[in-house]
Tab-separated table of C-alpha atoms in Angstrom:
chain	number	residue	atom	x	y	z
A	1	MET	CA	21.864	3.510	11.883
A	2	LYS	CA	20.496	0.055	9.690
A	3	ILE	CA	19.705	2.875	6.814
A	4	LEU	CA	23.587	3.939	5.808
A	5	THR	CA	24.787	-0.531	6.317
A	6	ASN	CA	23.262	0.534	2.261
A	7	LYS	CA	27.264	1.259	0.924
A	8	LYS	CA	25.028	2.648	-2.074
A	9	ILE	CA	23.037	4.842	0.257
A	10	LYS	CA	25.486	6.531	2.446
A	11	ASP	CA	27.861	6.882	-0.957
A	12	LEU	CA	24.197	9.126	-1.272
A	13	PHE	CA	24.363	10.518	1.227
A	14	SER	CA	28.486	11.609	0.928
A	15	ARG	CA	27.480	13.495	-1.796
A	16	ILE	CA	24.780	15.457	-0.991
A	17	LEU	CA	26.973	16.492	2.636
A	18	ILE	CA	30.425	17.445	0.137
A	19	CYS	CA	27.952	19.587	-2.405
A	20	ILE	CA	26.574	21.247	1.322
A	21	LEU	CA	30.261	21.955	2.415
A	22	VAL	CA	31.640	23.214	-0.710
A	23	PHE	CA	28.472	25.473	-0.868
A	24	CYS	CA	29.789	26.791	2.622
A	25	VAL	CA	32.636	26.669	2.169
A	26	ILE	CA	32.303	28.598	-0.508
A	27	THR	CA	29.937	31.014	0.391
A	28	ALA	CA	32.730	32.283	3.402
A	29	VAL	CA	35.832	33.760	0.814
A	30	ILE	CA	32.545	34.842	-0.604
A	31	MET	CA	31.196	36.501	2.223
A	32	THR	CA	34.843	37.501	3.535
A	33	LEU	CA	36.487	38.723	0.004
A	34	VAL	CA	33.743	39.797	-1.961
A	35	THR	CA	31.707	43.064	-0.738
A	36	LYS	CA	29.699	44.345	-3.650
A	37	ASN	CA	27.299	42.093	-4.752
A	38	ALA	CA	27.134	39.100	-2.391
A	39	ALA	CA	23.934	38.288	-2.603
A	40	ILE	CA	23.915	37.231	-6.348
A	41	TYR	CA	27.117	34.848	-5.754
A	42	ILE	CA	26.459	33.422	-2.769
A	43	PHE	CA	22.469	32.933	-4.252
A	44	LEU	CA	24.029	31.510	-7.191
A	45	CYS	CA	26.770	29.955	-5.864
A	46	SER	CA	23.063	28.151	-4.212
A	47	LEU	CA	21.603	27.064	-7.255
A	48	CYS	CA	24.486	25.414	-8.372
A	49	MET	CA	24.813	23.921	-5.270
A	50	ALA	CA	21.204	22.349	-5.996
A	51	VAL	CA	21.422	21.302	-9.523
A	52	ALA	CA	24.153	19.351	-7.847
A	53	ILE	CA	22.077	17.295	-5.299
A	54	LEU	CA	19.632	16.865	-8.053
A	55	ILE	CA	21.990	15.184	-10.055
A	56	VAL	CA	23.593	13.537	-7.668
A	57	CYS	CA	19.727	12.391	-6.359
A	58	TYR	CA	18.841	11.494	-10.339
A	59	GLU	CA	22.515	9.526	-10.940
A	60	TYR	CA	21.428	7.135	-7.644
A	61	PHE	CA	17.278	6.787	-8.090
A	62	LYS	CA	18.001	5.653	-11.413
A	63	GLU	CA	20.709	2.544	-10.881
A	64	GLN	CA	18.264	2.191	-7.886
A	65	HIS	CA	15.718	1.602	-10.653
A	66	LYS	CA	17.758	-0.722	-13.127
A	67	ILE	CA	18.593	-2.837	-10.053
A	68	ILE	CA	13.857	-2.992	-9.152
A	69	GLU	CA	14.465	-3.901	-12.557
A	70	ASP	CA	16.399	-6.735	-12.987
A	71	ALA	CA	15.034	-7.667	-9.474
A	72	ALA	CA	11.357	-8.000	-11.629
A	73	LEU	CA	12.474	-9.701	-14.951
A	74	GLN	CA	14.657	-12.741	-13.013
A	75	ILE	CA	10.955	-12.588	-10.788
A	76	THR	CA	9.466	-12.878	-14.379
A	77	GLU	CA	12.096	-15.562	-15.377
A	78	TYR	CA	11.076	-17.693	-12.586
A	79	ILE	CA	7.703	-17.638	-12.929
A	80	SER	CA	7.750	-18.285	-16.720
A	81	GLY	CA	9.466	-21.545	-15.468
A	82	ASN	CA	13.090	-20.679	-14.866
A	83	GLN	CA	14.565	-22.304	-11.369
A	84	ASN	CA	17.858	-20.966	-11.975
A	85	ALA	CA	17.002	-17.452	-11.995
A	86	ARG	CA	18.185	-15.875	-9.140
A	87	ILE	CA	18.566	-11.808	-7.826
A	88	GLU	CA	22.121	-10.009	-7.115
A	89	CYS	CA	22.129	-9.171	-3.771
A	90	ASP	CA	26.064	-8.506	-2.730
A	91	TYR	CA	25.516	-5.590	-1.208
A	92	GLU	CA	24.255	-5.094	2.477
A	93	GLY	CA	21.187	-2.991	2.809
A	94	GLU	CA	17.608	-3.644	3.877
A	95	LEU	CA	16.785	-3.641	-0.018
A	96	TYR	CA	19.187	-6.810	-0.425
A	97	ARG	CA	18.026	-8.639	2.502
A	98	LEU	CA	15.031	-8.771	0.412
A	99	PHE	CA	16.349	-9.954	-2.450
A	100	HIS	CA	18.477	-12.489	-0.415
A	101	GLU	CA	15.075	-13.308	1.595
A	102	VAL	CA	13.495	-13.419	-2.075
A	103	ASN	CA	16.041	-16.143	-2.997
A	104	SER	CA	15.786	-18.117	-0.336
A	105	LEU	CA	12.052	-18.285	-1.459
A	106	VAL	CA	12.711	-19.552	-4.818
A	107	SER	CA	15.222	-22.225	-2.805
A	108	ILE	CA	12.682	-23.537	-0.809
A	109	LEU	CA	10.330	-23.774	-3.542
A	110	ASN	CA	12.423	-25.684	-5.984
A	111	ALA	CA	13.352	-27.919	-2.722
A	112	HIS	CA	9.212	-28.334	-2.573
A	113	ALA	CA	8.846	-29.001	-5.849
A	114	GLU	CA	11.621	-31.236	-6.184
A	115	ASN	CA	9.687	-33.091	-3.494
A	116	GLU	CA	6.811	-33.013	-4.893
A	117	LEU	CA	8.407	-34.480	-8.262
A	118	ARG	CA	9.418	-37.277	-6.942
A	119	ALA	CA	7.007	-38.202	-4.736
A	120	LYS	CA	4.474	-38.306	-7.960
A	121	GLU	CA	7.206	-40.681	-9.676
A	122	PHE	CA	7.489	-42.890	-6.632
A	123	LEU	CA	3.443	-43.194	-6.427
A	124	LYS	CA	3.538	-44.007	-10.461
A	125	ASN	CA	6.082	-46.511	-9.956
A	126	THR	CA	4.346	-48.136	-6.776
A	127	ILE	CA	1.125	-47.967	-9.049
A	128	ALA	CA	3.051	-49.745	-11.473
A	129	ASP	CA	4.448	-52.755	-9.946
A	130	ILE	CA	0.788	-53.040	-8.333
A	131	SER	CA	-0.708	-53.359	-11.623
A	132	HIS	CA	2.087	-55.251	-13.004
A	133	GLN	CA	2.130	-57.746	-9.599
A	134	LEU	CA	-1.343	-58.172	-10.649
A	135	LYS	CA	-1.638	-58.866	-13.935
A	136	THR	CA	-0.377	-62.146	-13.863
A	137	PRO	CA	-3.017	-63.532	-10.996
A	138	LEU	CA	-5.485	-61.512	-12.543
A	139	ALA	CA	-5.480	-63.637	-15.602
A	140	ALA	CA	-4.829	-66.848	-13.495
A	141	LEU	CA	-8.437	-65.733	-11.591
A	142	ASN	CA	-9.987	-65.716	-15.630
A	143	ILE	CA	-8.561	-68.817	-16.309
A	144	TYR	CA	-9.853	-71.071	-14.080
A	145	ASN	CA	-13.118	-68.721	-14.209
A	146	GLY	CA	-13.782	-69.620	-18.102
A	147	ILE	CA	-13.043	-73.820	-16.696
A	148	LEU	CA	-15.980	-73.280	-13.883
A	149	GLN	CA	-17.844	-71.170	-16.465
A	150	GLY	CA	-17.932	-74.778	-18.643
A	151	GLU	CA	-17.919	-76.917	-16.283
A	152	ALA	CA	-21.345	-75.217	-14.973
A	153	GLU	CA	-23.555	-75.454	-18.580
A	154	ASN	CA	-26.051	-78.004	-16.621
A	155	LEU	CA	-25.638	-76.177	-13.011
A	156	PRO	CA	-27.326	-72.234	-13.646
A	157	THR	CA	-26.541	-71.754	-9.669
A	158	ILE	CA	-22.800	-72.122	-10.523
A	159	GLN	CA	-23.253	-70.955	-13.434
A	160	GLU	CA	-24.349	-68.260	-12.220
A	161	PHE	CA	-21.874	-67.454	-9.472
A	162	THR	CA	-18.776	-68.052	-12.002
A	163	ASP	CA	-20.609	-64.573	-14.049
A	164	LEU	CA	-20.846	-62.535	-11.565
A	165	SER	CA	-17.411	-63.996	-11.207
A	166	GLU	CA	-16.062	-62.223	-14.300
A	167	GLN	CA	-17.827	-59.136	-13.684
A	168	GLU	CA	-15.794	-59.044	-10.281
A	169	LEU	CA	-12.703	-59.678	-12.047
A	170	ASP	CA	-13.267	-57.504	-15.083
A	171	ARG	CA	-14.341	-55.007	-12.696
A	172	ILE	CA	-10.525	-55.329	-10.983
A	173	GLU	CA	-8.650	-55.063	-14.232
A	174	MET	CA	-10.234	-51.789	-15.197
A	175	LEU	CA	-9.978	-50.444	-11.686
A	176	VAL	CA	-5.969	-51.178	-11.854
A	177	GLN	CA	-5.567	-50.116	-15.610
A	178	ASN	CA	-8.262	-46.904	-14.889
A	179	LEU	CA	-5.515	-46.197	-11.625
A	180	LEU	CA	-2.493	-47.006	-13.394
A	181	LYS	CA	-3.217	-44.337	-16.002
A	182	ILE	CA	-4.653	-41.536	-13.973
A	183	THR	CA	-1.681	-41.630	-12.178
A	184	LYS	CA	1.205	-41.169	-14.337
A	185	LEU	CA	-1.299	-38.526	-16.139
A	186	ASP	CA	-0.873	-36.555	-12.423
A	187	ALA	CA	2.685	-37.138	-12.392
A	188	GLY	CA	3.236	-35.212	-16.052
A	189	THR	CA	4.949	-38.850	-17.384
A	190	MET	CA	2.746	-39.638	-19.814
A	191	VAL	CA	3.342	-38.002	-22.900
A	192	MET	CA	0.834	-36.524	-25.430
A	193	GLU	CA	1.520	-36.995	-28.907
A	194	LYS	CA	-0.688	-34.879	-30.755
A	195	ALA	CA	-2.313	-34.045	-33.479
A	196	GLU	CA	-4.755	-32.829	-35.827
A	197	GLU	CA	-7.681	-35.741	-35.859
A	198	ASN	CA	-11.286	-35.287	-37.392
A	199	VAL	CA	-13.687	-35.820	-35.137
A	200	SER	CA	-16.148	-37.349	-36.995
A	201	GLU	CA	-13.435	-40.165	-37.127
A	202	MET	CA	-13.297	-40.187	-33.717
A	203	MET	CA	-17.081	-40.135	-32.508
A	204	ALA	CA	-17.687	-43.138	-34.904
A	205	SER	CA	-14.725	-45.266	-33.688
A	206	ILE	CA	-16.423	-44.332	-29.719
A	207	GLU	CA	-20.291	-45.826	-31.191
A	208	ARG	CA	-18.354	-48.872	-32.881
A	209	HIS	CA	-16.940	-49.122	-28.978
A	210	PHE	CA	-20.271	-50.116	-27.488
A	211	LEU	CA	-22.345	-50.767	-30.673
A	212	PHE	CA	-22.393	-54.616	-28.979
A	213	ARG	CA	-23.178	-53.195	-25.682
A	214	VAL	CA	-25.738	-51.142	-27.219
A	215	LYS	CA	-26.939	-53.665	-28.667
A	216	LYS	CA	-27.670	-56.250	-26.292
A	217	GLU	CA	-28.851	-53.519	-23.850
A	218	GLU	CA	-31.226	-51.929	-26.925
A	219	LYS	CA	-30.515	-48.536	-26.234
A	220	LYS	CA	-28.694	-46.214	-29.473
A	221	ILE	CA	-26.234	-44.338	-29.312
A	222	ASN	CA	-27.058	-41.104	-31.798
A	223	LEU	CA	-24.114	-38.939	-33.939
A	224	SER	CA	-24.808	-35.418	-35.310
A	225	GLY	CA	-21.934	-32.658	-36.009
A	226	ASN	CA	-19.182	-31.439	-39.195
A	227	ASP	CA	-17.551	-34.213	-41.143
A	228	ASP	CA	-14.815	-31.294	-41.508
A	229	ILE	CA	-14.197	-30.148	-37.653
A	230	THR	CA	-10.518	-31.183	-36.140
A	231	LEU	CA	-9.130	-30.871	-33.192
A	232	LEU	CA	-5.722	-31.214	-32.238
A	233	CYS	CA	-5.124	-33.897	-29.569
A	234	ASP	CA	-4.261	-37.797	-28.617
A	235	ARG	CA	-6.676	-39.247	-30.732
A	236	ASN	CA	-5.883	-42.348	-28.150
A	237	TRP	CA	-6.371	-40.252	-25.092
A	238	LEU	CA	-8.873	-38.451	-26.123
A	239	MET	CA	-11.133	-41.378	-27.256
A	240	GLU	CA	-10.442	-42.657	-23.611
A	241	ALA	CA	-11.751	-39.531	-21.736
A	242	ILE	CA	-15.680	-39.240	-24.560
A	243	SER	CA	-15.682	-43.398	-24.050
A	244	ASN	CA	-15.520	-43.080	-20.804
A	245	ILE	CA	-18.431	-40.778	-20.549
A	246	VAL	CA	-20.500	-42.399	-23.060
A	247	LYS	CA	-19.933	-44.982	-20.890
A	248	ASN	CA	-21.151	-43.323	-17.643
A	249	SER	CA	-24.207	-42.291	-19.483
A	250	LEU	CA	-24.817	-46.115	-20.468
A	251	ASP	CA	-24.349	-47.099	-16.945
A	252	HIS	CA	-27.588	-44.343	-15.940
A	253	THR	CA	-29.906	-45.329	-19.316
A	254	GLN	CA	-32.876	-47.216	-19.078
A	255	ARG	CA	-34.049	-49.570	-22.612
A	256	GLY	CA	-34.749	-47.619	-25.258
A	257	LYS	CA	-33.585	-44.832	-23.610
A	258	GLU	CA	-30.387	-42.625	-25.932
A	259	ILE	CA	-26.973	-41.619	-26.238
A	260	HIS	CA	-26.553	-37.878	-28.820
A	261	ILE	CA	-23.253	-37.189	-29.250
A	262	GLU	CA	-22.895	-33.573	-30.696
A	263	TRP	CA	-19.870	-32.437	-32.242
A	264	LYS	CA	-19.594	-28.576	-33.286
A	265	GLN	CA	-17.009	-25.467	-34.157
A	266	PHE	CA	-17.541	-22.533	-32.890
A	267	ALA	CA	-14.684	-19.096	-33.423
A	268	SER	CA	-12.074	-19.736	-30.831
A	269	VAL	CA	-13.253	-23.421	-30.199
A	270	VAL	CA	-14.635	-26.487	-29.958
A	271	GLN	CA	-17.338	-27.702	-28.528
A	272	VAL	CA	-18.175	-32.192	-28.396
A	273	ASN	CA	-22.266	-32.260	-26.435
A	274	ILE	CA	-22.725	-36.352	-24.595
A	275	LYS	CA	-26.259	-35.710	-23.676
A	276	ASP	CA	-28.339	-38.778	-22.472
A	277	ASN	CA	-32.133	-38.880	-21.088
A	278	GLY	CA	-31.512	-41.130	-18.315
A	279	SER	CA	-32.447	-41.030	-14.964
A	280	GLY	CA	-30.474	-37.704	-14.186
A	281	ILE	CA	-27.866	-36.605	-11.631
A	282	HIS	CA	-29.145	-35.624	-8.113
A	283	LYS	CA	-28.155	-32.123	-7.743
A	284	GLU	CA	-26.022	-32.643	-4.555
A	285	ASP	CA	-23.934	-34.223	-7.006
A	286	LEU	CA	-22.910	-32.279	-9.046
A	287	HIS	CA	-20.072	-30.831	-7.347
A	288	HIS	CA	-19.083	-34.244	-6.893
A	289	ILE	CA	-18.428	-36.168	-9.612
A	290	PHE	CA	-15.336	-35.652	-11.380
A	291	LYS	CA	-14.092	-36.876	-7.236
A	292	ARG	CA	-11.698	-39.942	-7.495
A	293	PHE	CA	-13.982	-43.117	-5.545
A	294	TYR	CA	-17.026	-40.847	-5.416
A	295	ARG	CA	-19.957	-42.798	-4.766
A	296	SER	CA	-23.272	-40.634	-4.298
A	297	HIS	CA	-25.510	-42.168	-1.939
A	298	PHE	CA	-28.935	-41.406	-4.216
A	299	SER	CA	-27.530	-43.927	-7.479
A	300	LYS	CA	-28.304	-47.106	-7.339
A	301	ASP	CA	-25.427	-47.550	-9.426
A	302	THR	CA	-23.139	-50.823	-8.035
A	303	GLN	CA	-21.177	-51.403	-10.916
A	304	GLY	CA	-18.835	-48.099	-11.505
A	305	ILE	CA	-15.352	-48.012	-9.799
A	306	GLY	CA	-15.459	-43.661	-9.797
A	307	LEU	CA	-12.380	-43.013	-11.164
A	308	GLY	CA	-14.305	-43.046	-15.374
A	309	LEU	CA	-15.393	-39.458	-14.879
A	310	PRO	CA	-11.647	-38.252	-12.975
A	311	LEU	CA	-9.937	-39.662	-15.784
A	312	ALA	CA	-11.368	-38.213	-17.709
A	313	LYS	CA	-11.116	-35.003	-16.367
A	314	ALA	CA	-7.450	-34.823	-16.475
A	315	ILE	CA	-7.201	-36.308	-19.679
A	316	ILE	CA	-9.585	-33.235	-20.853
A	317	GLU	CA	-7.508	-30.548	-18.835
A	318	ALA	CA	-3.981	-31.891	-20.573
A	319	HIS	CA	-5.690	-31.121	-24.063
A	320	ASN	CA	-6.543	-27.305	-22.094
A	321	GLY	CA	-9.920	-28.209	-22.552
A	322	THR	CA	-12.783	-27.727	-20.286
A	323	ILE	CA	-15.777	-30.167	-19.121
A	324	GLU	CA	-18.991	-28.874	-17.599
A	325	VAL	CA	-22.515	-31.013	-16.547
A	326	ASP	CA	-25.693	-30.132	-16.015
A	327	SER	CA	-28.416	-32.320	-15.339
A	328	GLU	CA	-32.170	-33.000	-14.324
A	329	LEU	CA	-33.365	-36.446	-12.611
A	330	GLY	CA	-35.570	-38.120	-14.031
A	331	ILE	CA	-34.454	-36.240	-17.250
A	332	GLY	CA	-31.276	-36.767	-18.044
A	333	THR	CA	-27.808	-35.633	-17.989
A	334	ILE	CA	-25.690	-33.755	-20.678
A	335	PHE	CA	-21.874	-33.298	-20.695
A	336	THR	CA	-20.110	-29.820	-22.518
A	337	ILE	CA	-17.326	-30.366	-23.556
A	338	ASN	CA	-14.781	-27.735	-24.369
A	339	PHE	CA	-11.804	-27.187	-27.059
A	340	LEU	CA	-9.524	-23.957	-26.830
A	341	ILE	CA	-8.679	-24.035	-30.417
A	342	PRO	CA	-5.127	-22.758	-31.172
A	343	THR	CA	-4.812	-18.814	-32.294
A	344	LYS	CA	-2.390	-19.437	-34.647
A	345	LEU	CA	-0.259	-15.479	-34.956
């Protein structure tokens, strides 16, 4: 029987069998030697046997309970991040076979995790190398384009083409930078240096960053919020995320329109809202705008590269935040960002 391959179960049955055999021997002796009150003696013996069997069973199940508790503790340790956690399975039997399979599964998961980490590291290094290699030709193309612009001051057609090529070069440079950033986030190699930052100051810096474009396009950015609200974050990365969202709003807002950036604090979250009264987002696109390189069939925007919003989402989630979007065609769009305030215990 397979169940008897477990030494502990075999010992349990052996002890119970010994108790029964001892009871049988004592009963036989009583029936042979004692004629008066033999039934009472047999009853007492059977009671002692039952108590002995209960004690044996209790000890066995107590030990089994401890084994399972230790196994559960090791599984919890592994879930908590200890990749070296293993369940002891030095004996034979179905339970220890199960423990062995769990240990095998842990080893397989560790191997997959290591392979995935190596793949992400390889991807990060590859994109970093590509972006580094692109810097030199991009810089040269920008110089050549600048020379052409200088030589074409009195040639409107050539001037127009050099302006267009400058825009395309800027797009390529932005694409390379965003690819490098989002790959580092995916690989988990980007360290977030978090500190208490004033939200009002960060929003004011973002407004100054877009000041030239806003004036040129006759648009407006309005800021509103409490000057005392702070947030535990990496200032540069979080400003990058919100700037990408503001840029997206400016890209889809016509001349004379406005962008509203509002921040407020609740009991457990700091919330940032970025609202525009631009063209809005089609309802079929709402569930896809955070996908990389996603281009809407309904949008007239031909300048976007489809990485700004996915990068913003990745940065916000790295700050334990969430981002949601609500939009209506012809009315406008609002991005709602919530950052959980760490609980101080």
